[in-house]
């Protein structure tokens, strides 16, 4: 993983690559519970839309997973990201 200072804005390609790396890091935890995650889009280079899949759809703590797990991991790889939302 490349560490980017928070004030360095990544190109769209770097951003997409880093968000995908973040999802690859979190995916094994989701897979172990029968779930998965897919990147839907990155809007304005700061808003990520993902789709929780499998068991994650009906999980009672999926919003906590989204904020505490997915969003935190994505922001570690891409600090310029402001929001991460699940799209049904």
Short mmCIF file of C-alpha atoms in Angstrom, two decimals:
data_model
loop_
_atom_site.label_atom_id
_atom_site.label_comp_id
_atom_site.label_asym_id
_atom_site.label_seq_id
_atom_site.Cartn_x
_atom_site.Cartn_y
_atom_site.Cartn_z
CA UNK A 1 0.00 0.00 0.00
CA UNK A 2 1.23 3.47 -0.84
CA UNK A 3 0.81 5.96 1.98
CA UNK A 4 -0.67 9.20 0.72
CA UNK A 5 -0.61 12.36 2.80
CA UNK A 6 -4.15 13.57 3.40
CA UNK A 7 -3.46 16.76 1.45
CA UNK A 8 -2.28 14.87 -1.67
CA UNK A 9 -5.20 14.33 -4.01
CA UNK A 10 -4.96 11.06 -5.92
CA UNK A 11 -5.82 10.73 -9.56
CA UNK A 12 -9.08 8.93 -10.32
CA UNK A 13 -7.08 5.85 -11.35
CA UNK A 14 -5.02 5.85 -8.11
CA UNK A 15 -8.16 6.38 -6.09
CA UNK A 16 -10.03 3.52 -7.74
CA UNK A 17 -7.04 1.22 -7.35
CA UNK A 18 -6.67 2.07 -3.66
CA UNK A 19 -10.38 1.65 -2.94
CA UNK A 20 -10.27 -1.78 -4.61
CA UNK A 21 -7.23 -2.68 -2.47
CA UNK A 22 -9.18 -1.65 0.63
CA UNK A 23 -12.12 -3.82 -0.40
CA UNK A 24 -9.73 -6.73 -0.98
CA UNK A 25 -8.49 -6.27 2.59
CA UNK A 26 -11.98 -6.32 4.12
CA UNK A 27 -13.47 -8.98 1.81
CA UNK A 28 -12.10 -12.07 3.67
CA UNK A 29 -13.89 -10.96 6.84
CA UNK A 30 -17.16 -10.55 4.95
CA UNK A 31 -16.66 -13.84 3.09
CA UNK A 32 -16.12 -15.70 6.37
CA UNK A 33 -19.69 -14.76 7.34
CA UNK A 34 -21.17 -15.56 3.92
CA UNK A 35 -21.09 -12.00 2.60
CA UNK A 36 -19.22 -9.96 0.03
CA UNK A 37 -18.83 -6.41 -1.23
CA UNK A 38 -18.63 -4.80 -4.66
CA UNK A 39 -17.53 -1.31 -5.66
CA UNK A 40 -20.39 0.43 -7.47
CA UNK A 41 -18.88 3.88 -8.08
CA UNK A 42 -16.72 6.70 -6.79
CA UNK A 43 -18.43 10.06 -7.26
CA UNK A 44 -16.53 13.36 -7.36
CA UNK A 45 -13.40 11.48 -6.20
CA UNK A 46 -14.71 11.54 -2.61
CA UNK A 47 -17.98 9.57 -2.31
CA UNK A 48 -17.84 5.77 -2.55
CA UNK A 49 -20.86 3.62 -3.29
CA UNK A 50 -20.61 -0.09 -2.55
CA UNK A 51 -23.01 -2.99 -2.62
CA UNK A 52 -23.04 -5.38 0.32
CA UNK A 53 -23.95 -8.85 -0.92
CA UNK A 54 -24.85 -12.31 0.32
CA UNK A 55 -25.39 -12.63 4.06
CA UNK A 56 -24.42 -8.95 4.51
CA UNK A 57 -27.74 -7.88 3.01
CA UNK A 58 -29.83 -9.20 5.89
CA UNK A 59 -27.24 -8.90 8.66
CA UNK A 60 -28.50 -6.82 11.58
CA UNK A 61 -25.11 -5.12 12.02
CA UNK A 62 -24.36 -4.36 8.36
CA UNK A 63 -24.43 -0.58 8.95
CA UNK A 64 -21.87 -0.95 11.73
CA UNK A 65 -19.75 -3.12 9.42
CA UNK A 66 -20.08 -0.50 6.70
CA UNK A 67 -18.94 2.37 8.95
CA UNK A 68 -16.49 0.69 11.33
CA UNK A 69 -15.00 -1.80 8.89
CA UNK A 70 -15.46 -0.80 5.28
CA UNK A 71 -15.35 3.00 5.58
CA UNK A 72 -12.40 2.95 7.99
CA UNK A 73 -10.42 0.63 5.72
CA UNK A 74 -11.20 2.64 2.59
CA UNK A 75 -10.13 5.87 4.31
CA UNK A 76 -6.87 4.21 5.34
CA UNK A 77 -6.07 3.58 1.66
CA UNK A 78 -7.69 6.75 0.31
CA UNK A 79 -7.90 9.56 2.89
CA UNK A 80 -9.68 11.94 0.52
CA UNK A 81 -12.83 9.76 0.64
CA UNK A 82 -15.53 11.51 2.67
CA UNK A 83 -18.44 9.06 2.58
CA UNK A 84 -19.09 5.38 1.98
CA UNK A 85 -22.67 4.25 1.39
CA UNK A 86 -24.31 0.94 0.61
CA UNK A 87 -26.47 0.85 -2.50
CA UNK A 88 -29.13 -1.87 -2.61
#
